[in-house]
PDB file of C-alpha atoms in Angstrom:
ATOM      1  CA  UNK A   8       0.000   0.000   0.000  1.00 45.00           C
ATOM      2  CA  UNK A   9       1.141   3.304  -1.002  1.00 51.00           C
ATOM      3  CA  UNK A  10      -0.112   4.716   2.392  1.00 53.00           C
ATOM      4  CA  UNK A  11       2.903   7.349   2.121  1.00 79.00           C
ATOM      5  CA  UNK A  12       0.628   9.911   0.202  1.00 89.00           C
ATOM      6  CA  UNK A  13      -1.148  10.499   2.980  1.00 93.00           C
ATOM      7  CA  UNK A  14      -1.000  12.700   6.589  1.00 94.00           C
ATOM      8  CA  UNK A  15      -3.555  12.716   9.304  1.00 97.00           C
ATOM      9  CA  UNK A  16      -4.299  16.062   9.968  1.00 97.00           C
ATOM     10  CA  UNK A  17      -6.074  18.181  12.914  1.00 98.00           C
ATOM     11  CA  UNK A  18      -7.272  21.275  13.923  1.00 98.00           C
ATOM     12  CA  UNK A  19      -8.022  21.935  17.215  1.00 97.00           C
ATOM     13  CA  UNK A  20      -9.713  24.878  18.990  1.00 95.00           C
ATOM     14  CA  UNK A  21      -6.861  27.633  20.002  1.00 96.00           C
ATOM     15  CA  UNK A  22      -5.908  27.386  23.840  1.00 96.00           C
ATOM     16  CA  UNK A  23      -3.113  28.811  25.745  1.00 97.00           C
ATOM     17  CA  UNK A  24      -0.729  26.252  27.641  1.00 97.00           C
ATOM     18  CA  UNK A  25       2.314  25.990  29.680  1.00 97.00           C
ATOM     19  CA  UNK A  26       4.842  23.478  28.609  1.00 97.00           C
ATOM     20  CA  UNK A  27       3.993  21.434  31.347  1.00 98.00           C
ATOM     21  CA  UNK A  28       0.279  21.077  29.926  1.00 98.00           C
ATOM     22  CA  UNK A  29       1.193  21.313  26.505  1.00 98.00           C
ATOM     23  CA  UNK A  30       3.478  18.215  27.556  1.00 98.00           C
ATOM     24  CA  UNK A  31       0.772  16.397  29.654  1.00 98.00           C
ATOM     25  CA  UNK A  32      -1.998  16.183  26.834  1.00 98.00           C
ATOM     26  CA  UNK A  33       0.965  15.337  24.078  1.00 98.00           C
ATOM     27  CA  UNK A  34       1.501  12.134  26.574  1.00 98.00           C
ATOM     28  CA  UNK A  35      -1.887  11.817  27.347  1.00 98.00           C
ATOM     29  CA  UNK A  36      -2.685  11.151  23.834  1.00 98.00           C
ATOM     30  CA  UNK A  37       0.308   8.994  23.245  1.00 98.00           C
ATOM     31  CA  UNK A  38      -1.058   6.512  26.178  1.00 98.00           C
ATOM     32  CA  UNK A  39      -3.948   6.228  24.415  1.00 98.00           C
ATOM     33  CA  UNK A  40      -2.610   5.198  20.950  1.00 98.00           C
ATOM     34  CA  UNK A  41      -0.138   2.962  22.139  1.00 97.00           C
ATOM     35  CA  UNK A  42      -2.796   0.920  22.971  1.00 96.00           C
ATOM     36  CA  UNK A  43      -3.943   1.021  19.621  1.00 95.00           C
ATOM     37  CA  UNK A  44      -0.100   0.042  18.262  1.00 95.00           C
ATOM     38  CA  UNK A  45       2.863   0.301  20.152  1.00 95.00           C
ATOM     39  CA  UNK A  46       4.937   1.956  18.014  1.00 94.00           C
ATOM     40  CA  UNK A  47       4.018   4.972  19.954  1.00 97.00           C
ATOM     41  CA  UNK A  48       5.694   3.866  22.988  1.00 96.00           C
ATOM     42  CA  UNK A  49       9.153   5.034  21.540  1.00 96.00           C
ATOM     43  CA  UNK A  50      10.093   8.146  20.043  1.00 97.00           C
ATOM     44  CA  UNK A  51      12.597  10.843  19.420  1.00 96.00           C
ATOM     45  CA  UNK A  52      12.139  14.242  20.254  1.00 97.00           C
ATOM     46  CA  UNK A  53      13.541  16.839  18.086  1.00 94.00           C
ATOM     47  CA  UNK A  54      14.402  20.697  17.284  1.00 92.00           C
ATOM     48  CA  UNK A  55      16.437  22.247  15.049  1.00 88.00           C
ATOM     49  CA  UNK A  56      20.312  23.191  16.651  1.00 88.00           C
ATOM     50  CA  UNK A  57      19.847  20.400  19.305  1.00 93.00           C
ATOM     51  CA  UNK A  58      20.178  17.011  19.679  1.00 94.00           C
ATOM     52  CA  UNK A  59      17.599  14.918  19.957  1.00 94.00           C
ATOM     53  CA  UNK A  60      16.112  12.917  22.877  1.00 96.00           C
ATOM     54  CA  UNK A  61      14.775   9.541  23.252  1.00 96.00           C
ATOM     55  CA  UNK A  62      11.855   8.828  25.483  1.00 96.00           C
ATOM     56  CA  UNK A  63      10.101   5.447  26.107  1.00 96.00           C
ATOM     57  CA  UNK A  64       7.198   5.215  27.551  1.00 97.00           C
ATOM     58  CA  UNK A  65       7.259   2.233  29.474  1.00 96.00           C
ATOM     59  CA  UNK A  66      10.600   3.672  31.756  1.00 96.00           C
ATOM     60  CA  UNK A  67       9.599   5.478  34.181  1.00 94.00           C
ATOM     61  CA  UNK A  68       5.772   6.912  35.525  1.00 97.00           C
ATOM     62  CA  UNK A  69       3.468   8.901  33.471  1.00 98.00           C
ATOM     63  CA  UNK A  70       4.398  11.806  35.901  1.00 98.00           C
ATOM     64  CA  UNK A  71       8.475  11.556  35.786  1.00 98.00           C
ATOM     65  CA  UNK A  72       7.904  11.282  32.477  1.00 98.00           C
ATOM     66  CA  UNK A  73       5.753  14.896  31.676  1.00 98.00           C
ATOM     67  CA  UNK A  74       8.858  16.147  33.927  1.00 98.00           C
ATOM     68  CA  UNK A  75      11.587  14.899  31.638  1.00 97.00           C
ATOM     69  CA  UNK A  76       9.785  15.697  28.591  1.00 98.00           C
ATOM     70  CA  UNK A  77       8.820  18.974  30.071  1.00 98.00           C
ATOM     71  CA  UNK A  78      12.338  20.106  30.791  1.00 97.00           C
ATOM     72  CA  UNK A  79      13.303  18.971  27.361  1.00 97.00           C
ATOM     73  CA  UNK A  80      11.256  21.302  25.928  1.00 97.00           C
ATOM     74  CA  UNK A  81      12.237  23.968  28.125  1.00 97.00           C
ATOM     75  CA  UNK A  82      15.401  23.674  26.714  1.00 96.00           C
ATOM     76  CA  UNK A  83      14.491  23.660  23.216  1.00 96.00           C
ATOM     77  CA  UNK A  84      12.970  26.952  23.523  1.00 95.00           C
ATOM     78  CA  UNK A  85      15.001  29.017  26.588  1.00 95.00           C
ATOM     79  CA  UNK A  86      16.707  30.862  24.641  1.00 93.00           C
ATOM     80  CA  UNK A  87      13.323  31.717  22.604  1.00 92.00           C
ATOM     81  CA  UNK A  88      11.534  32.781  25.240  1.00 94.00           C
ATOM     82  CA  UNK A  89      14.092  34.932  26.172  1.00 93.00           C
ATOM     83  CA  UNK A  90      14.558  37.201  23.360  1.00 90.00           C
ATOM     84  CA  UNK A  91      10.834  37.204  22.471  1.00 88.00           C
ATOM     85  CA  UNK A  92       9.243  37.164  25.811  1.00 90.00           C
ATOM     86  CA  UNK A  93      11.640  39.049  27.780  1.00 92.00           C
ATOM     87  CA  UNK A  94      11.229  36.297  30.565  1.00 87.00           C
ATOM     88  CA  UNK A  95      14.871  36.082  32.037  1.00 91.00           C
ATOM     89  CA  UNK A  96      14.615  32.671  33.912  1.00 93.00           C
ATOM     90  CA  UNK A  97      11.066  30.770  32.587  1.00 95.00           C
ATOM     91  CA  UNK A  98      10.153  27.381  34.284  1.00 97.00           C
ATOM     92  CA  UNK A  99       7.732  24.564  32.870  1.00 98.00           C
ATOM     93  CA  UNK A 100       4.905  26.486  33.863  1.00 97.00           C
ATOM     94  CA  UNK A 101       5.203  29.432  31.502  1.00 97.00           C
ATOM     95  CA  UNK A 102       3.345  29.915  28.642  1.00 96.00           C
ATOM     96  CA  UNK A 103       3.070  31.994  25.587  1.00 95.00           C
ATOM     97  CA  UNK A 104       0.760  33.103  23.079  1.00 95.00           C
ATOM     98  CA  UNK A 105       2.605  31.615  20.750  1.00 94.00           C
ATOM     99  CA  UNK A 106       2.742  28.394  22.434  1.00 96.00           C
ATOM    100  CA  UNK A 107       5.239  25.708  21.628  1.00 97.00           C
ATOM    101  CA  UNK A 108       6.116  23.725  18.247  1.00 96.00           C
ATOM    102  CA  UNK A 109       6.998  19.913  18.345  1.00 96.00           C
ATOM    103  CA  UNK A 110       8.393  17.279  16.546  1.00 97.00           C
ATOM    104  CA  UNK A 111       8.179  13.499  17.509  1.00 98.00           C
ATOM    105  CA  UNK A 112       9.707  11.010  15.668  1.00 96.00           C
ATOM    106  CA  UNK A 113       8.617   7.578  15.708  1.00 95.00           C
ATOM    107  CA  UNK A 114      10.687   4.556  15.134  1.00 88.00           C
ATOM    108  CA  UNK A 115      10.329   0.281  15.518  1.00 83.00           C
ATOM    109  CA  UNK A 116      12.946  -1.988  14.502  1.00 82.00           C
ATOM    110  CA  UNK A 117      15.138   0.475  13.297  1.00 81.00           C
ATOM    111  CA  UNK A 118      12.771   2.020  10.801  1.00 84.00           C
ATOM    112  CA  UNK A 119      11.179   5.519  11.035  1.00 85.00           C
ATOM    113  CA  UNK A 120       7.424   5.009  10.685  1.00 88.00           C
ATOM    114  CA  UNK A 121       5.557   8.441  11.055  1.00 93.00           C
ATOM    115  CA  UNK A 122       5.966  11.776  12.597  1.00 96.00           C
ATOM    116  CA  UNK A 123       4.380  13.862  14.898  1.00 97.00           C
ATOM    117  CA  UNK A 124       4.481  17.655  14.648  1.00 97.00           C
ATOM    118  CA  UNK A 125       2.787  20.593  15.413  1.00 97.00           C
ATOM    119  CA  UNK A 126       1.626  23.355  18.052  1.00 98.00           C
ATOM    120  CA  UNK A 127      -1.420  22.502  20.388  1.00 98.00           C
ATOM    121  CA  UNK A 128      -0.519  25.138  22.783  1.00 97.00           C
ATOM    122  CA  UNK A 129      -0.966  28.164  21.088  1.00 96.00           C
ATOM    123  CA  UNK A 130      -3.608  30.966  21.770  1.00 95.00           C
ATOM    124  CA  UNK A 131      -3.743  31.888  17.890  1.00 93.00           C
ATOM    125  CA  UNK A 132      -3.994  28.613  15.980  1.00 94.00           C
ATOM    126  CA  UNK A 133      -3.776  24.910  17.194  1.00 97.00           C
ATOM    127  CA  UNK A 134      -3.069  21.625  14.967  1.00 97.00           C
ATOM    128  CA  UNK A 135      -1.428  18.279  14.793  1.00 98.00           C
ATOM    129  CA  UNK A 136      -0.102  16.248  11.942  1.00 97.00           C
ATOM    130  CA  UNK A 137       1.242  12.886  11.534  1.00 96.00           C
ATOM    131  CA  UNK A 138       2.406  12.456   8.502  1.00 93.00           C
ATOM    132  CA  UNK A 139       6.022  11.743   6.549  1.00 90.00           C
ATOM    133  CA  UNK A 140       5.669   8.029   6.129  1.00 85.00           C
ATOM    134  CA  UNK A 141       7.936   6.123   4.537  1.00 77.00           C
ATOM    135  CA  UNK A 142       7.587   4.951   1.263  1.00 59.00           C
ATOM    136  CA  UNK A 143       9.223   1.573   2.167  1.00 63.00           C
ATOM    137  CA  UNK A 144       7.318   1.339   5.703  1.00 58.00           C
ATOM    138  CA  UNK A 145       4.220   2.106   4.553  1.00 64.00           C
ATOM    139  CA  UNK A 146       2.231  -0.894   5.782  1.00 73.00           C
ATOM    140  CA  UNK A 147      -0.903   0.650   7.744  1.00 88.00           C
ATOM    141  CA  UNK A 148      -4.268  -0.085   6.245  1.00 90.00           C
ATOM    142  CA  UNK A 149      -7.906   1.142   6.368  1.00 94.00           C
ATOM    143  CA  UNK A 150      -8.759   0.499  10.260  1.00 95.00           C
ATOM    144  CA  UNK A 151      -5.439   1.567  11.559  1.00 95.00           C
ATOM    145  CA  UNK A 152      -6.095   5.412   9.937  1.00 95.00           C
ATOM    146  CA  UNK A 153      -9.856   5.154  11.146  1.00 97.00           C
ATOM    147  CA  UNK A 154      -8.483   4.003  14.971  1.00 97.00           C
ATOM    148  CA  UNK A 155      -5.998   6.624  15.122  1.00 97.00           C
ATOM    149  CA  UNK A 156      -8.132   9.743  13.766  1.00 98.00           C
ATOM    150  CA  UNK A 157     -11.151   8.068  15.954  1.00 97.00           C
ATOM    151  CA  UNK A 158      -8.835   7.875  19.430  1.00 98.00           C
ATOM    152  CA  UNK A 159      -6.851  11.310  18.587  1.00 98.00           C
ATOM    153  CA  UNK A 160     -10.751  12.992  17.721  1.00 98.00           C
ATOM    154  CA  UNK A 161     -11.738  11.110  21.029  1.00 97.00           C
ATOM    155  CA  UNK A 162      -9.095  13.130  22.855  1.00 98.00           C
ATOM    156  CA  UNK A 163      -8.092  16.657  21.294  1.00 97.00           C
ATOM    157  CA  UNK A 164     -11.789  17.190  20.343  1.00 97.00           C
ATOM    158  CA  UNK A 165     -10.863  18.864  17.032  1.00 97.00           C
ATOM    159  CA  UNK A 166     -12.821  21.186  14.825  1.00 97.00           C
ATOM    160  CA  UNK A 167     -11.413  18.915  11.543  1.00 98.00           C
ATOM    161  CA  UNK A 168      -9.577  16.178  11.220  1.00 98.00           C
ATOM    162  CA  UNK A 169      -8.495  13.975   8.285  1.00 98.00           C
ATOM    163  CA  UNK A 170      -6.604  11.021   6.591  1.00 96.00           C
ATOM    164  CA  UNK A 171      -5.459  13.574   3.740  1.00 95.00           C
ATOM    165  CA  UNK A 172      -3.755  13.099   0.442  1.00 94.00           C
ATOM    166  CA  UNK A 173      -0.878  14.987   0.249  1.00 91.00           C
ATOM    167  CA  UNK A 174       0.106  14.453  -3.790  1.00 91.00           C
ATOM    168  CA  UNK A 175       0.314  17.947  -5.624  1.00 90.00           C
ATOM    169  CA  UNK A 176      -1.107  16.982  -8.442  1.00 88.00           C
ATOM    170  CA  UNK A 177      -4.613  16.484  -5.475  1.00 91.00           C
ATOM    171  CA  UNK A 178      -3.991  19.228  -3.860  1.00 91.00           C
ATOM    172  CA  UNK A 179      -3.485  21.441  -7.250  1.00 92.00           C
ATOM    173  CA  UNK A 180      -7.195  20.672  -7.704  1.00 90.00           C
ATOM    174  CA  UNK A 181      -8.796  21.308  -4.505  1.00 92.00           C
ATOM    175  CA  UNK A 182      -6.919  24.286  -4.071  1.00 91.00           C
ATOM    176  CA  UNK A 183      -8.686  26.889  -6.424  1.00 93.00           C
ATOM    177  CA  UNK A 184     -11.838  25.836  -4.873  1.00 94.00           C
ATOM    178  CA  UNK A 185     -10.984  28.184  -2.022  1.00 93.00           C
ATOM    179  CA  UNK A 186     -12.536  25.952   0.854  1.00 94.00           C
ATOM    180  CA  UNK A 187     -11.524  25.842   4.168  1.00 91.00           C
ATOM    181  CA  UNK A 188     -10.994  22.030   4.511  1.00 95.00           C
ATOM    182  CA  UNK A 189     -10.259  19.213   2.102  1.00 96.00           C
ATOM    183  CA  UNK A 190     -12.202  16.231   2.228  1.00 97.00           C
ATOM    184  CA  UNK A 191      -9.863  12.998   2.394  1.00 97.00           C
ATOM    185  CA  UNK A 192      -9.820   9.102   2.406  1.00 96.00           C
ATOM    186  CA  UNK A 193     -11.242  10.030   6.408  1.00 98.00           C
ATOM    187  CA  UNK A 194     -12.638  12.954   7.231  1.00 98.00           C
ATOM    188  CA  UNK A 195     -14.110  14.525  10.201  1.00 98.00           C
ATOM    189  CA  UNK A 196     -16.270  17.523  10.723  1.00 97.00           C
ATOM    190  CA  UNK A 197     -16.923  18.487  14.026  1.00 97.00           C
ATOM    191  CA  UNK A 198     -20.904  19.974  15.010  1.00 96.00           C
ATOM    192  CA  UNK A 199     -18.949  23.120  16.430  1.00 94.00           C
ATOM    193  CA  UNK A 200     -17.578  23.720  12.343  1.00 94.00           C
ATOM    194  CA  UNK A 201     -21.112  24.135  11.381  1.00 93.00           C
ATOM    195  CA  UNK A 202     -19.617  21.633   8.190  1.00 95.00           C
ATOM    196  CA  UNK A 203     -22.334  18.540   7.137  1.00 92.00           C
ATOM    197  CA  UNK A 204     -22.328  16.988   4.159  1.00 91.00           C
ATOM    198  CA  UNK A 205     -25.877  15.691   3.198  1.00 85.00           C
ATOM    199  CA  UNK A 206     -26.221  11.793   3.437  1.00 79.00           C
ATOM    200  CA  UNK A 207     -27.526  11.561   0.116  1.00 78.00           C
ATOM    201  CA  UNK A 208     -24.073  11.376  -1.178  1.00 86.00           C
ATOM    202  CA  UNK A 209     -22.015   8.510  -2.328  1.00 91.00           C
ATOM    203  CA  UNK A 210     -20.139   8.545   0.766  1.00 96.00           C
ATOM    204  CA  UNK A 211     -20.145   6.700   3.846  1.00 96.00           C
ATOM    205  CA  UNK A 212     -21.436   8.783   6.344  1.00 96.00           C
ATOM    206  CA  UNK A 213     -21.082   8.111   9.935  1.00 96.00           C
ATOM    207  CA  UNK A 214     -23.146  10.774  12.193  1.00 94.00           C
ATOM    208  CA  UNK A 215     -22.327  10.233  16.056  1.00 94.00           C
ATOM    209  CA  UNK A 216     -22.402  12.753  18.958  1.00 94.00           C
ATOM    210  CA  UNK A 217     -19.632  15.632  18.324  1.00 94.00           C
ATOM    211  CA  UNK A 218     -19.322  15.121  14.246  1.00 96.00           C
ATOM    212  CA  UNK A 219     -19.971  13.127  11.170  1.00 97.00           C
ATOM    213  CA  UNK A 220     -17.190  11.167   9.846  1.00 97.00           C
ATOM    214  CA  UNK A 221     -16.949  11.014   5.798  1.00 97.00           C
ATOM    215  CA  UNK A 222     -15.487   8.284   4.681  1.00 97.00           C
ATOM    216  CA  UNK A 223     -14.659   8.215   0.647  1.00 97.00           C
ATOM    217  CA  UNK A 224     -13.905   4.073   0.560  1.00 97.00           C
ATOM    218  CA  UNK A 225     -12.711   2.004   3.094  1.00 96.00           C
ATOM    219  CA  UNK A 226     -10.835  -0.148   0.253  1.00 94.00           C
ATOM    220  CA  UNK A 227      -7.269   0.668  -0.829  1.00 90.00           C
ATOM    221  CA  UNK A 228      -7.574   2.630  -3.611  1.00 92.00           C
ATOM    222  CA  UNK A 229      -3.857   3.220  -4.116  1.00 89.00           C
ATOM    223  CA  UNK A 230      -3.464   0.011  -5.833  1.00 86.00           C
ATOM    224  CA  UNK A 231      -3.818   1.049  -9.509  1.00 89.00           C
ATOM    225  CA  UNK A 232      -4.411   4.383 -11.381  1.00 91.00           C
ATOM    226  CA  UNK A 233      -8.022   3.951 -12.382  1.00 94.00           C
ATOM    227  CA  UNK A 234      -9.060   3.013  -8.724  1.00 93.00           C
ATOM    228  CA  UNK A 235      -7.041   6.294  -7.438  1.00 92.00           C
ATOM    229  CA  UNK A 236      -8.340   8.815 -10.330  1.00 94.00           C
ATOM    230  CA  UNK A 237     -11.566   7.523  -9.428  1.00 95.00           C
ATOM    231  CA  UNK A 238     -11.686   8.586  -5.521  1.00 95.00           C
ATOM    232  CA  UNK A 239     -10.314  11.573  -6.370  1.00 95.00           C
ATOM    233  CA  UNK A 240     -13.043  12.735  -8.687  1.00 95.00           C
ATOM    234  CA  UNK A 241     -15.146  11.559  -6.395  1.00 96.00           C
ATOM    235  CA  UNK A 242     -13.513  13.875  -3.237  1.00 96.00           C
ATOM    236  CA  UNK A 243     -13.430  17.087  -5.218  1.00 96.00           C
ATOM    237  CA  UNK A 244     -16.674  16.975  -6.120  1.00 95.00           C
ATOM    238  CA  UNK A 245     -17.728  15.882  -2.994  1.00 95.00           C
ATOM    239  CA  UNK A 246     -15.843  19.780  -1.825  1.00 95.00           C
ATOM    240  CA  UNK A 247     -17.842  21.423  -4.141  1.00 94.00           C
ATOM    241  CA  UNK A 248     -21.206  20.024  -3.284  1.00 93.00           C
ATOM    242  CA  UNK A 249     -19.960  21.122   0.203  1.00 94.00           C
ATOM    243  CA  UNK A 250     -19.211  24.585  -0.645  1.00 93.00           C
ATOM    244  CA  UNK A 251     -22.295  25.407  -2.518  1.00 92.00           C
ATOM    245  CA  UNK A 252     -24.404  23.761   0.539  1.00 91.00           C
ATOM    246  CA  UNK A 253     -22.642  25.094   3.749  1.00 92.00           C
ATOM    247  CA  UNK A 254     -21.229  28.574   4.076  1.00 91.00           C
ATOM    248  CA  UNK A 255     -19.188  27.705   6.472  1.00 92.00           C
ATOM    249  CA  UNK A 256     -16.787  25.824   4.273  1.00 94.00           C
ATOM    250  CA  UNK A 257     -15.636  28.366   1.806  1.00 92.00           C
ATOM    251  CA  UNK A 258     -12.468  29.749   3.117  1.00 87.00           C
ATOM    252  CA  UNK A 259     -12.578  34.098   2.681  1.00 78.00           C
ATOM    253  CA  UNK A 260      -8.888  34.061   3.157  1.00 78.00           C
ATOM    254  CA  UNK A 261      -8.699  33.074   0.125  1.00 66.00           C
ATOM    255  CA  UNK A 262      -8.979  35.457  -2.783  1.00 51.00           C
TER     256      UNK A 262
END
């Protein structure tokens, strides 16, 4: 499966943390997907100019843990927070409006699997990715993405989230739509987005409390061209269907 074209993608509601809560939901959520697959149990954590560290999260308790990870981050961004903030000696507990940037990476038997980057402490705009798999490690199928977005929705009660196709030649068509999300081979639309797509569709539709999941296929459509140009017609005009039905979903950003 050619599951390296895609990237889960989220975006949460904006919220102002410390690094020690910014820190404490990151390994909240990783406690709860490693039950899912335990390739979430180990993982790097990096920044550019420093070295990266290793965590695993079966050493040690949840608690010494948030500490070590906390201070790591710390690190990462003293000097930051210095120069920006003016804060001479900050501690775990500060926090910033422009909140703090990640960057796990996630390994098993020697092989990188996925990422995890982003900024969910951040009073002006909140997300999460993961995303950059590897073309030669790309073994995840259909329930793993819909366990993952399902557990991480669960959790970071997002405003979108999706299993998104990250080819240009995709996103060169959705783009001059002007919409504010993309639909992919998942995707999740939260009630608070004001975003439904009618069930008289051809997709899936899955309504529950919080949001409606759209699901394009739950086959692998990666496995020849005709299968592939064929979802893809089918997502952008699911997008425009959207954007003629729901006001919400055009993006006026864009002009």
């Amino acid at each position: 499966m050619a599951k390296n074209i895609f990237s889960l993608s989220f975006v949460l509601p904006s919220q102002k943390l410390s690094i020690r809560e910014t820190v404490f939901k990151l390994l909240s959520l990783l406690e709860i997907l490693r039950i899912e697959d335990d390739v979430f149990t180990k993982f790097k954590v990096s920044a550019l100019h420093f070295k990266s560290v290793a965590l695993n999260l079966e050493e040690g308790s949840f608690e010494e843990n948030v500490m070590k990870l906390s201070e790591v981050v710390l690190q990462f961004n003293f000097e930051d927070i210095r120069q920006h903030e003016k804060e001479e000696n900050p501690t775990i507990d500060f926090s910033r409006d422009f909140g703090y940037r990640f960057l796990f990476q996630f390994n098993k038997n020697n092989k990188q699997h996925f990422s995890i980057t982003g900024n969910i402490s951040s009073s002006q705009f909140c997300g999460l990715g993961i995303e950059y798999f590897p073309f030669e490690n790309s073994d995840y199928d259909f329930d793993w993405y819909m366990n993952i977005i399902r557990k991480t929705n669960d959790f970071l009660k997002p405003k979108y989230s999706s299993v998104k196709i990250i080819l240009d030649q995709y996103m060169e068509l959705y783009h001059p739509l002007k919409i504010m999300y993309p639909l992919g081979w998942i995707t999740y639309f939260s009630n608070d987005s004001n975003i439904k797509i009618s069930e008289k569709t051809d997709f899936e539709i899955i309504q529950e409390e919080n949001g409606q999941y759209v699901i394009a296929t739950r086959e692998d459509f990666t496995t020849n061209k005709e299968n592939f140009f064929a979802i893809k017609e089918k997502l952008i005009e699911g997008m425009k269907v959207l954007k003629s039905t729901c006001n919400e979903y055009s993006d006026p950003t864009r002009s």
